[in-house]
Tab-separated table of C-alpha atoms and ligand atoms in Angstrom:
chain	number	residue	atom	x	y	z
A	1	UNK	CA	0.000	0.000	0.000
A	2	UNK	CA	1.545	3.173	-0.571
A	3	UNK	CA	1.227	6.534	1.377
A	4	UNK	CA	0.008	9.520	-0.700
A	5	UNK	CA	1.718	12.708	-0.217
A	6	UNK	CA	0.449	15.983	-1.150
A	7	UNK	CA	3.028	18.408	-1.331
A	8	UNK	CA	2.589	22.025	-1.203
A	9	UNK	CA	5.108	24.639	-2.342
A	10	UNK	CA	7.625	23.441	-5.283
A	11	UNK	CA	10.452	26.092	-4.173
A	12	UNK	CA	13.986	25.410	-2.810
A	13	UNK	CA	12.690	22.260	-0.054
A	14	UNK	CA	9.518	21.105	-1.685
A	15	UNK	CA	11.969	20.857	-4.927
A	16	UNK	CA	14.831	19.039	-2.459
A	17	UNK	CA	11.995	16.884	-0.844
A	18	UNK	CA	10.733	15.504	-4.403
A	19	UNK	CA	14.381	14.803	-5.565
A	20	UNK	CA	14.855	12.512	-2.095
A	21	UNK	CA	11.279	11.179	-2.910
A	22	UNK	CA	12.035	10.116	-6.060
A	23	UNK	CA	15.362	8.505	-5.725
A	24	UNK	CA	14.694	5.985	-2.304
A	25	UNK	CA	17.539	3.862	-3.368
A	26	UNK	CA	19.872	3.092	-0.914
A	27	UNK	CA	17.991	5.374	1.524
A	28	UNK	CA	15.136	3.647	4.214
A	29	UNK	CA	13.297	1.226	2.086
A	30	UNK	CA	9.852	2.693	3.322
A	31	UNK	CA	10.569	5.432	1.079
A	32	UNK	CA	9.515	2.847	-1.874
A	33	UNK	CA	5.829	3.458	-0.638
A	34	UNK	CA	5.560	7.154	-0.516
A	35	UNK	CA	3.846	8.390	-3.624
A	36	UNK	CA	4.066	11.970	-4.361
A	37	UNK	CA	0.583	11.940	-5.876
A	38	UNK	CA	-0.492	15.620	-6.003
A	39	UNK	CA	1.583	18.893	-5.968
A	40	UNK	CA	-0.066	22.359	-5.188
A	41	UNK	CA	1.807	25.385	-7.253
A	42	UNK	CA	1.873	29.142	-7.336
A	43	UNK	CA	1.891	29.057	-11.302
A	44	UNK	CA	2.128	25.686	-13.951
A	45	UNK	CA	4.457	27.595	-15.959
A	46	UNK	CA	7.128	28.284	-14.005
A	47	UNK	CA	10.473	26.003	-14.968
A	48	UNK	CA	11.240	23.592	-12.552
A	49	UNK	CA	14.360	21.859	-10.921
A	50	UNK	CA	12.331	18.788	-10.395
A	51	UNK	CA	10.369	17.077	-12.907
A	52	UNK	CA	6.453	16.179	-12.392
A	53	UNK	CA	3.977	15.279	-14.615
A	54	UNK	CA	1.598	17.447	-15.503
A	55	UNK	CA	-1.272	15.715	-14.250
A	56	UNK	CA	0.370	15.923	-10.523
A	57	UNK	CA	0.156	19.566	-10.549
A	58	UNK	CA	-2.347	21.930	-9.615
A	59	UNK	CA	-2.588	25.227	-8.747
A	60	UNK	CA	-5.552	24.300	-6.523
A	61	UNK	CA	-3.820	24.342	-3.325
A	62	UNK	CA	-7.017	23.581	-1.405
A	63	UNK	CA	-7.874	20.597	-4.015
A	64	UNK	CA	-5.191	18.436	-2.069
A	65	UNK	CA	-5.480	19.432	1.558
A	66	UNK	CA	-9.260	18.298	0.930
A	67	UNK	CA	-8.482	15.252	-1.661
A	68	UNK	CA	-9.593	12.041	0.183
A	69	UNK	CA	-6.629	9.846	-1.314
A	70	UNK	CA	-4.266	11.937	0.371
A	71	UNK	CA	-2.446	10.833	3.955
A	72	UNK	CA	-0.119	13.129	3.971
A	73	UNK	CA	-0.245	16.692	3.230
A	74	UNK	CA	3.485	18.463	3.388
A	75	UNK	CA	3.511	22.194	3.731
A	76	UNK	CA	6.431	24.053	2.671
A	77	UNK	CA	4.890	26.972	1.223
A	78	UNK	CA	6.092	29.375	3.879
A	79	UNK	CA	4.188	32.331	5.240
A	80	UNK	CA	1.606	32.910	7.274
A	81	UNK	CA	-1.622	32.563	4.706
A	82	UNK	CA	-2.417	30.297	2.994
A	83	UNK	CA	-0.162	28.280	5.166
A	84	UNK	CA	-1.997	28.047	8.145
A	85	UNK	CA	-5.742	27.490	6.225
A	86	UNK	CA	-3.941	24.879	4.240
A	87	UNK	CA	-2.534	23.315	7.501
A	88	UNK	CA	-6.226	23.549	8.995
A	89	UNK	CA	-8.100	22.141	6.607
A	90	UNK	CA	-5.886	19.308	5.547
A	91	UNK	CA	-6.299	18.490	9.645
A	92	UNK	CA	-9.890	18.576	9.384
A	93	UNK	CA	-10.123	16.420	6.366
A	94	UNK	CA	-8.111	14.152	8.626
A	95	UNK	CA	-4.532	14.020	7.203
A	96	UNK	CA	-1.520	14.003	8.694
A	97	UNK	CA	0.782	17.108	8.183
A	98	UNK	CA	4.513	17.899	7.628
A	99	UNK	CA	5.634	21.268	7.510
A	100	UNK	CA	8.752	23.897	7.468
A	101	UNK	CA	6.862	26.709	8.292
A	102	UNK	CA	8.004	27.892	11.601
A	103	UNK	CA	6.168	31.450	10.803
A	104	UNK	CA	3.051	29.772	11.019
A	105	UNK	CA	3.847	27.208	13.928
A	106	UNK	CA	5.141	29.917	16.085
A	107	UNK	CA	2.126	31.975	15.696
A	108	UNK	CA	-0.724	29.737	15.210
A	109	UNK	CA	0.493	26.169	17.187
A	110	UNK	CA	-2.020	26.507	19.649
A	111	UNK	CA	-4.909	26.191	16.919
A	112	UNK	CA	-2.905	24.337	14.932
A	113	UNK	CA	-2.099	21.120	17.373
A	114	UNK	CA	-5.281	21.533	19.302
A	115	UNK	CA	-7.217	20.672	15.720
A	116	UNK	CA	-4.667	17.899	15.086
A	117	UNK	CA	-5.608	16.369	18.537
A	118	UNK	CA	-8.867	16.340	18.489
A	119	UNK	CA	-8.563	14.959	14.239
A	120	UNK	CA	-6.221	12.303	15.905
A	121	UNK	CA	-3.656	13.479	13.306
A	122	UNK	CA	0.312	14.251	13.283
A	123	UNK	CA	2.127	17.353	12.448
A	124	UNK	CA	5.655	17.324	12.639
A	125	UNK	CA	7.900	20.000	12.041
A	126	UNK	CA	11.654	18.669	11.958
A	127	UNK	CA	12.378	20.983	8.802
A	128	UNK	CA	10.829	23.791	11.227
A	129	UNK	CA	14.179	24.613	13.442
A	130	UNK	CA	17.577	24.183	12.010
A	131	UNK	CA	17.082	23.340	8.812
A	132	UNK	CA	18.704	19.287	8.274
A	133	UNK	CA	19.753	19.366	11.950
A	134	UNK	CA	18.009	16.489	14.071
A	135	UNK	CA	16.610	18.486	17.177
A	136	UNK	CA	12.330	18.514	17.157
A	137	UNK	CA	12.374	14.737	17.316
A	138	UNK	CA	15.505	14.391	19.751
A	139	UNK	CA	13.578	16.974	22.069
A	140	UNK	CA	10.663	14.562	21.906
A	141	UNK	CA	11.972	11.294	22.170
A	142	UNK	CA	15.592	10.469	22.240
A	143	UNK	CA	15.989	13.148	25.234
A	144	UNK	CA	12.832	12.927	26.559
A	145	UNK	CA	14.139	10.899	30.016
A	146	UNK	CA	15.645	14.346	30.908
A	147	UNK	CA	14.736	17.299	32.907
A	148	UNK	CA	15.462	19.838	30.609
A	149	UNK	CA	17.654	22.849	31.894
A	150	UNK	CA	17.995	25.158	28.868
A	151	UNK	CA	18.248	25.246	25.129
A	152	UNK	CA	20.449	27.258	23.544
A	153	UNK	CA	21.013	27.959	19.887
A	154	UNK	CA	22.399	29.432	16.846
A	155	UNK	CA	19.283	29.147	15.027
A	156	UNK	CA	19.619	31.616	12.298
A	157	UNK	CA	22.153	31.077	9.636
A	158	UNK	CA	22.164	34.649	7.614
A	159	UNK	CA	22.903	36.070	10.504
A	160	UNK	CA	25.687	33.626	11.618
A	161	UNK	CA	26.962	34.525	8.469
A	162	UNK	CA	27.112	37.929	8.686
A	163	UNK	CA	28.466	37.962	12.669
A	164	UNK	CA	31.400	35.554	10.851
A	165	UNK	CA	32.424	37.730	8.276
A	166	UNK	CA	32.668	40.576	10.487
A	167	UNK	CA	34.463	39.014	12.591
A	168	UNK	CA	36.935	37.520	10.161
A	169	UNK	CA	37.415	40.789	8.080
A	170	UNK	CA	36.712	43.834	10.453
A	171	UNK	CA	33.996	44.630	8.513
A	172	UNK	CA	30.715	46.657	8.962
A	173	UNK	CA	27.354	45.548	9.593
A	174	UNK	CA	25.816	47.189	6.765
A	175	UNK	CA	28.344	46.658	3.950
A	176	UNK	CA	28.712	42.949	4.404
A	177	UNK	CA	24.774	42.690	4.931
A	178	UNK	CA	24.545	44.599	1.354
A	179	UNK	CA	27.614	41.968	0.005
A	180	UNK	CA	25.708	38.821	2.062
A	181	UNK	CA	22.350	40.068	-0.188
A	182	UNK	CA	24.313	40.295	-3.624
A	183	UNK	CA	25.817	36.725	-2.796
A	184	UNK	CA	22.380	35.437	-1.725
A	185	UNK	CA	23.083	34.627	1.744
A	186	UNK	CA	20.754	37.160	2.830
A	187	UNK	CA	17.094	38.054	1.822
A	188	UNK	CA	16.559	41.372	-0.091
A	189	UNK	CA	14.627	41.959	2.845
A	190	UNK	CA	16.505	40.569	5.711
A	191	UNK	CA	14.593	41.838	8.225
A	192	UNK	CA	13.465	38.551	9.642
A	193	UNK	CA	16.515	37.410	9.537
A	194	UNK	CA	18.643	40.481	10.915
A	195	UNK	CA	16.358	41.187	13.552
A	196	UNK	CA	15.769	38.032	15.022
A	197	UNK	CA	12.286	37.222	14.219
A	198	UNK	CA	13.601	33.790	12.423
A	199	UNK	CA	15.309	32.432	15.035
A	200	UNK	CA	12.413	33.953	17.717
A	201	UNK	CA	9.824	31.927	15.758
A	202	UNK	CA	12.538	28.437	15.899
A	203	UNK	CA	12.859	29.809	19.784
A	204	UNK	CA	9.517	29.800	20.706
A	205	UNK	CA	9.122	25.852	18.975
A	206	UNK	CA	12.093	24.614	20.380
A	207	UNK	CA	11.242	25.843	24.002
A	208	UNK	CA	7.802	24.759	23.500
A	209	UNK	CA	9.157	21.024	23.197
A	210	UNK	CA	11.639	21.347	25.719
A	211	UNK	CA	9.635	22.584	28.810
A	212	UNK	CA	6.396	20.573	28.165
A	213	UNK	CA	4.067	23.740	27.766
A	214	UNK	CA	2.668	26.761	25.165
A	215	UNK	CA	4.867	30.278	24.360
A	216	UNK	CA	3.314	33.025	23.553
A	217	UNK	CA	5.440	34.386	20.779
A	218	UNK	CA	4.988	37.872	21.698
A	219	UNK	CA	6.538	37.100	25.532
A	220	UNK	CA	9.894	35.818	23.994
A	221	UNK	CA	12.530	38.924	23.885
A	222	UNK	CA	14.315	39.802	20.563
A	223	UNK	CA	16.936	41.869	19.602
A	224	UNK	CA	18.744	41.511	16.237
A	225	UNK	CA	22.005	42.094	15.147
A	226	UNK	CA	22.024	45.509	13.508
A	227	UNK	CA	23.519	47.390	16.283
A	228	UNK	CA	26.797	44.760	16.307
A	229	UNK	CA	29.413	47.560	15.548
A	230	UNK	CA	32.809	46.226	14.206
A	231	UNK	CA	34.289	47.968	17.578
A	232	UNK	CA	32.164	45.073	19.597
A	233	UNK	CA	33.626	42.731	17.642
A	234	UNK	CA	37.032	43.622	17.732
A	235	UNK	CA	36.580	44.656	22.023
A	236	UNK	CA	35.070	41.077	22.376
A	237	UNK	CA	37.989	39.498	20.643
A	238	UNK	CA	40.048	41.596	22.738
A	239	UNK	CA	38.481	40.276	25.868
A	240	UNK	CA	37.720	36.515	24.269
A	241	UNK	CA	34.652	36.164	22.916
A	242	UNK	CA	32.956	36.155	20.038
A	243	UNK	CA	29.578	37.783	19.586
A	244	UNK	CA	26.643	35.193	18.626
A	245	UNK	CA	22.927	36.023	17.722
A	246	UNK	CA	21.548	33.150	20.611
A	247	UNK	CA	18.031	32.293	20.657
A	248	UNK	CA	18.419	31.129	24.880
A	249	UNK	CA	15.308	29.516	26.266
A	250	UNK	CA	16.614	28.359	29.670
A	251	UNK	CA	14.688	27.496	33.221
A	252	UNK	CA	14.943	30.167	35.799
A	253	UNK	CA	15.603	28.698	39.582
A	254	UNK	CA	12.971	28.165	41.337
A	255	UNK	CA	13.035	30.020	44.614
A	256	UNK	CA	10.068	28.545	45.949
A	257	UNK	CA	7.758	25.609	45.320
A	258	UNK	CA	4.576	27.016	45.628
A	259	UNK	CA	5.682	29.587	42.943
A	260	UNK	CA	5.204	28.857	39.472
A	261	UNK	CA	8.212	27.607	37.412
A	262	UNK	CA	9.590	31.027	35.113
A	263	UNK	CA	11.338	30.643	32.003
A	264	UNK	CA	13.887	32.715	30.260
A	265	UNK	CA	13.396	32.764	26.084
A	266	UNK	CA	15.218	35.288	24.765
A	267	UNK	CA	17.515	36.051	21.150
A	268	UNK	CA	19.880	38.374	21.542
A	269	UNK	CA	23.903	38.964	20.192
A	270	UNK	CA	25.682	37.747	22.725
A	271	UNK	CA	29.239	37.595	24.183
A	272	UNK	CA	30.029	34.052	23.403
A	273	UNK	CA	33.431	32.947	25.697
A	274	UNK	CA	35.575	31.270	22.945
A	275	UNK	CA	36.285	28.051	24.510
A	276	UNK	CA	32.148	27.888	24.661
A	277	UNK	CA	30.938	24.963	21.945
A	278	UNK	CA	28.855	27.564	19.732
A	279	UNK	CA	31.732	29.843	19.646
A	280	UNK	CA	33.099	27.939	17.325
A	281	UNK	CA	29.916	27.334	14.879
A	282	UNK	CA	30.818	29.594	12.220
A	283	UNK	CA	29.438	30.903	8.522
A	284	UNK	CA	25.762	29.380	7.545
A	285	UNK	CA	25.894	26.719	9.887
A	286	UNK	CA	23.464	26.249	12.829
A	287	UNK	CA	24.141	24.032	16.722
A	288	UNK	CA	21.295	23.563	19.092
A	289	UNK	CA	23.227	23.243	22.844
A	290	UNK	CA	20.381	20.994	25.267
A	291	UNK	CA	21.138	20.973	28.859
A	292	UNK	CA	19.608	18.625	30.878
A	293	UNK	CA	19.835	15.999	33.722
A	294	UNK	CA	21.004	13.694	33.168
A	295	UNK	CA	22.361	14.354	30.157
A	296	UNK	CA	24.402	16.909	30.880
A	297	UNK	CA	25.262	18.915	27.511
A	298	UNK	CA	24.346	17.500	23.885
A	299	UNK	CA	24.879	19.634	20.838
A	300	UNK	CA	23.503	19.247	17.758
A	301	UNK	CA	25.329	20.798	14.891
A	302	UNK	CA	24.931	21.283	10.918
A	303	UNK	CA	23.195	22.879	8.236
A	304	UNK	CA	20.561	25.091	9.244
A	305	UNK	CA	18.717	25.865	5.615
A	306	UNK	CA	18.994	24.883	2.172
A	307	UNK	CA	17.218	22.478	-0.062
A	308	UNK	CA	18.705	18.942	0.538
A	309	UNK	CA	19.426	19.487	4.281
A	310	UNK	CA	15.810	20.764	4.986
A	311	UNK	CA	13.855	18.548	2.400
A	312	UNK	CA	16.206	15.633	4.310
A	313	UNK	CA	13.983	16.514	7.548
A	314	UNK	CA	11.331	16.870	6.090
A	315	UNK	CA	10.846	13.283	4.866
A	316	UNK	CA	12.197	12.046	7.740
A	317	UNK	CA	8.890	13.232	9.513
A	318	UNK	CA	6.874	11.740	6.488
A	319	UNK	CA	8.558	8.446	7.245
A	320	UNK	CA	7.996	8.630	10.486
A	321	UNK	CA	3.939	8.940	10.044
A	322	UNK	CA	3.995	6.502	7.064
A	323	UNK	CA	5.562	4.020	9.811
A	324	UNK	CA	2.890	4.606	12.256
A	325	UNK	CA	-0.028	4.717	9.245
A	326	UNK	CA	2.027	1.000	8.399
A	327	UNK	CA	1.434	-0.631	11.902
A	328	UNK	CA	-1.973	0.566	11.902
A	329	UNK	CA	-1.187	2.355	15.061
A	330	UNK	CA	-2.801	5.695	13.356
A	331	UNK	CA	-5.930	3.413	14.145
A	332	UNK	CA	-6.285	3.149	17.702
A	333	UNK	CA	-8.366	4.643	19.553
A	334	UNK	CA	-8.461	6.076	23.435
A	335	UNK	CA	-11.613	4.177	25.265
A	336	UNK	CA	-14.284	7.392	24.911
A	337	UNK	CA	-13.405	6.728	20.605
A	338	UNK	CA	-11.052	9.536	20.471
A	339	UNK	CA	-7.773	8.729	17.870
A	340	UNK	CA	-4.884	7.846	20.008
A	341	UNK	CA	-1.684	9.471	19.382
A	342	UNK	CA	1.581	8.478	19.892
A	343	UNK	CA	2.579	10.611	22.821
A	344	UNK	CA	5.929	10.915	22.195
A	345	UNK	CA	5.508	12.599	18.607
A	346	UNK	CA	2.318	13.872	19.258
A	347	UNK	CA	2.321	17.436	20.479
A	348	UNK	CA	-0.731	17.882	23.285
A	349	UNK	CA	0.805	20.327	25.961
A	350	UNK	CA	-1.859	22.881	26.528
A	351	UNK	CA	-1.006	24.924	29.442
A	352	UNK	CA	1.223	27.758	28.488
A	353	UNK	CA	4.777	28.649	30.276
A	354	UNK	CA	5.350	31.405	32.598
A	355	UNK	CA	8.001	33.727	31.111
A	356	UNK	CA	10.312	35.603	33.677
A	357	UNK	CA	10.372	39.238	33.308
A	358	UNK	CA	13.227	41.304	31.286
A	359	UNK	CA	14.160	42.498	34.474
A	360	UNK	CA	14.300	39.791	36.892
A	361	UNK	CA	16.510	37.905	34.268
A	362	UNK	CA	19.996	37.217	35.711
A	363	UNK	CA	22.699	37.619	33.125
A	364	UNK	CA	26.426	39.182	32.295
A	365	UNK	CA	26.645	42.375	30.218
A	366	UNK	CA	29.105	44.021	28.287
A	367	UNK	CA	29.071	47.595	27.743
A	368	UNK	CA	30.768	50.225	25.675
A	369	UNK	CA	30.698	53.614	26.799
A	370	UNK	CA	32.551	57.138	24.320
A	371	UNK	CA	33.278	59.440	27.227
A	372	UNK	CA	35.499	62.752	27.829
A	373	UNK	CA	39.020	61.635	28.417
A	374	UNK	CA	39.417	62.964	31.595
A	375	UNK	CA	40.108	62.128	35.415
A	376	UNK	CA	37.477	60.182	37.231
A	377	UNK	CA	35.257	58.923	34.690
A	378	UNK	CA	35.665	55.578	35.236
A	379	UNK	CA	35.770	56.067	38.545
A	380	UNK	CA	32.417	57.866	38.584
A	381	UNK	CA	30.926	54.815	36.212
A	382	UNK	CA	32.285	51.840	38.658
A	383	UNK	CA	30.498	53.975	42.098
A	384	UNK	CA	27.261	54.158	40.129
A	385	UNK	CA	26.911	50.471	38.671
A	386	UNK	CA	28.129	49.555	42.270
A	387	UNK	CA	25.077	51.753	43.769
A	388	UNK	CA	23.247	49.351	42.205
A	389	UNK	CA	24.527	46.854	42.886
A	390	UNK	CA	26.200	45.760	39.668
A	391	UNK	CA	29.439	44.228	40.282
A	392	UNK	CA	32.254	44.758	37.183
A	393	UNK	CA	34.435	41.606	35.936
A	394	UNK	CA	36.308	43.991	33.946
A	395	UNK	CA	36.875	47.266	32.273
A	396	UNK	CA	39.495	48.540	29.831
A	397	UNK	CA	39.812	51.551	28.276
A	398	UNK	CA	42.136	50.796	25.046
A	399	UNK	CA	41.054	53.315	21.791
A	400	UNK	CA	40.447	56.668	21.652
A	401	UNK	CA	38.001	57.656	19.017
A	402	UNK	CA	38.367	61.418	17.739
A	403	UNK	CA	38.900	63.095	21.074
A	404	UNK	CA	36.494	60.450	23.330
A	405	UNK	CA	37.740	57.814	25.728
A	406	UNK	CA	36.360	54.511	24.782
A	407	UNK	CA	35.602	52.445	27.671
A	408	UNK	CA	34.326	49.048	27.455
A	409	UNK	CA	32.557	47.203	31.346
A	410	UNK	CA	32.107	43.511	31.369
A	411	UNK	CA	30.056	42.584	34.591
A	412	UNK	CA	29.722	39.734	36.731
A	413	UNK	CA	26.097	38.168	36.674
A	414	UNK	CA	23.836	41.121	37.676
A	415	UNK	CA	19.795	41.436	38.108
A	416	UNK	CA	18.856	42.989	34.242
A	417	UNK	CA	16.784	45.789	36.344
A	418	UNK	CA	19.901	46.818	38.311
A	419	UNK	CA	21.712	47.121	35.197
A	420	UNK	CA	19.509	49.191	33.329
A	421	UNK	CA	18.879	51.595	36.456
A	422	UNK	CA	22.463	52.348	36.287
A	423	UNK	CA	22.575	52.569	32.557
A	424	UNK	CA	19.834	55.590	33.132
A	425	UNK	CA	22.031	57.110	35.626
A	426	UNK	CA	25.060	57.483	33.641
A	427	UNK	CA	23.081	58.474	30.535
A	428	UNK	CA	22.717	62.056	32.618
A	429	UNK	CA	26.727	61.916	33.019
A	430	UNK	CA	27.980	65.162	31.513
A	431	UNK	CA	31.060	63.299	31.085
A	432	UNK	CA	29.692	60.625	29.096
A	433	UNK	CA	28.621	61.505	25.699
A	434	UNK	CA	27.328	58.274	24.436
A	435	UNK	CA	26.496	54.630	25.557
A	436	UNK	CA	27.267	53.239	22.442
A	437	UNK	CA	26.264	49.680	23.011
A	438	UNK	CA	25.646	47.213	25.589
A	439	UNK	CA	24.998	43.406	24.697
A	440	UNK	CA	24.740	40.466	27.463
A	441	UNK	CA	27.137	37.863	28.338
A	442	UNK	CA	27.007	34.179	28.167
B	501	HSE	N1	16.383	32.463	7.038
B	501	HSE	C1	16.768	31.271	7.717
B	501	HSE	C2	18.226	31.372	8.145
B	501	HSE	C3	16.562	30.066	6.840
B	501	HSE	O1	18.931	32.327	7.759
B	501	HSE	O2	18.667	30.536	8.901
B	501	HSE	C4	16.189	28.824	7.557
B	501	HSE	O3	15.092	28.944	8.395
């Protein structure tokens, strides 16, 4: 019996996934009963990477999602609509769903899985978070004997790119984001990318799965990477870091058990020390670092995007359904008739996770401060962050630029709040004419 896919979106992975689909040799031998029997496009016309005959394709998206000879409908149209109606309807004709789109899983999951539950239907999302990289299913089921501590990643790979060339040629944020562009690393609009809604979105997913319960997109902190000047760069060097875009979702300590567990999920550059594992995950590439007991630290590393690597993920979560659908397990049913899922790949948290506020967050910071060159000023900066009660690791003053001191404050784990109470403080500092950036500390 073969499984019949309907596959939405021919572009870069729906083009990757058919080329895997239609060469199963020497690959898991289940492949040999997928069938890639419809395929939903923006225009027939279009020439192709992949070839399908013509009777396959349709530009009637909605034609599949509602076809009953499909059990398996695989989104990787991207976006937010018609994704997400696509996704709906395909649950509530009662097929199982792949996707990519971790736009629309970030945003919609809660409608999305609690339709899938009550159709008694999968949707997996491998291709979702780090493109090829194993990480959704390990989070489900390899480490799921852990208590998970924190997840943290380098999620978005345009903008590990761009943090790598500037640190390997001195360059400027905007002239090797305009170079990335031209080269096609980078989006002609790269604001997803650059300001760390991508990796947010892959955030919000992968802390989902690792601490059992909902995240409201909206609660999860971003900052992108526009305001990573080459002088950060070169300072952290200086000091031994690197600077990182992290997407951190971590579990804050509980100081009390009657109050509820808090979670940190936050993207931000970051000070990465460069002994750290992701300090060293350069160019494109994505790692996922998992903490957990009893574990310990597991990190998964690899390509984060691209056609092969993603569409690879992708049918790995088709094979995994089409190997349920096989041993009939799809079929059972809980005793009140409802579909049983297989909790482990099923997704049917429905409480949502307490996020810790900015301020209460516990964290490092570096900051670099252009101030008059003249007696006391650091002085005068250490007695305020020490009024509130920030204590310094380090601070150097090294450059001069035109006729301002440059002085650069690494701190030791502080309260965020306390930090940015002194950071308003020292903003009225005559002496100081600009804080020119301030980034946290892993
Ligand atoms: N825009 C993403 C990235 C592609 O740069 O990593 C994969 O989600």
């Amino acid at each position: 019996m073969a499984f019949k896919i309907g596959l939405l979106g021919l572009g870069t992975v729906g083009s990757g996934t058919v080329k895997i689909l239609q060469d199963p040799a020497q690959r898991h031998p289940l492949l040999q009963e997928l069938e890639i029997y419809k395929v939903g496009v923006r225009s027939l016309d279009k020439p192709r990477p992949v070839e399908i005959p013509d009777e396959k394709l349709t530009t009637d998206l909605e034609s599949i999602v509602t076809d009953p000879e499909v059990d398996i409908v695989v989104e990787v149209i991207g976006g937010l609509e018609p994704a997400r109606s696509l996704i709906l309807k395909a649950i509530q004709h009662g097929k199982h769903v792949v996707t990519a789109n971790k736009a629309a899983i970030a945003r919609f999951g809660a409608e999305i899985y609690t339709a899938a539950e009550a159709a008694g239907v999968y949707v997996l999302l491998e291709a979702a978070v780090g493109g090829g990289i194993p990480v959704i299913e390990p989070l489900k089921q390899s480490l799921c004997a852990n208590r998970i501590h924190s997840v943290t990643g380098i999620v978005n790979g345009t903008t590990n790119y761009i943090l790598t060339r500037m640190k390997n040629e001195g360059g400027d944020f905007g002239d090797i984001l305009a170079d990335a562009q031209r080269l096609g690393y980078a989006e002609a609009d790269p604001t997803a990318d650059v300001d760390g809604l991508d990796a947010a979105d892959k955030l919000a997913i992968l802390a989902s799965l690792a601490f059992g319960g909902r995240i409201k997109l909206e609660e999860v902190y971003c900052e992108g990477i526009r305001n990573v000047g080459a002088a950060d760069i070169a300072y952290a060097e200086r000091l031994g870091f690197v600077i990182k875009l992290l997407a951190i979702a971590r579990r804050e300590p509980q100081l009390s058990p009657d109050e509820p567990e808090q979670l940190q999920v936050r993207v931000h550059p970051t000070l990465v020390p460069k002994q750290h594992p992701l300090a060293s995950v350069n160019d494109v590439y994505n790692a996922i670092l998992i903490e957990g007991d009893p574990i310990g630290q597991v990190m998964f590393f690899g390509p984060g995007a691209g056609s092969g690597p993603t569409a690879s993920a992708v049918v790995s979560d088709v094979l995994n359904i089409a190997a349920i659908l096989k041993v009939e397990r799809g079929n059972a049913t809980k005793p009140d008739g409802q579909p049983l899922l297989d909790p482990l790949l099923a997704c049917s948290h429905q409480h949502y996770c307490t996020i810790a506020p900015a301020d209460e967050t516990v964290t490092r910071f570096y900051a670099r401060f252009l101030t008059n060159d003249s007696p006391g000023v650091i002085g005068s900066l250490g007695t305020c962050f020490g009024n509130h009660n920030v204590s310094l690791e380090s601070v150097v003053q090294t450059d001069v630029r035109g006729d301002m001191a440059e002085i650069v404050v690494v701190t030791h784990d502080v309260r965020e709040g306390n930090f940015r109470q002194a950071l308003d403080e020292i903003r009225t500092y005559e002496t100081v004419n600009e804080i020119a950036s301030t980034f946290r500390v892993l």
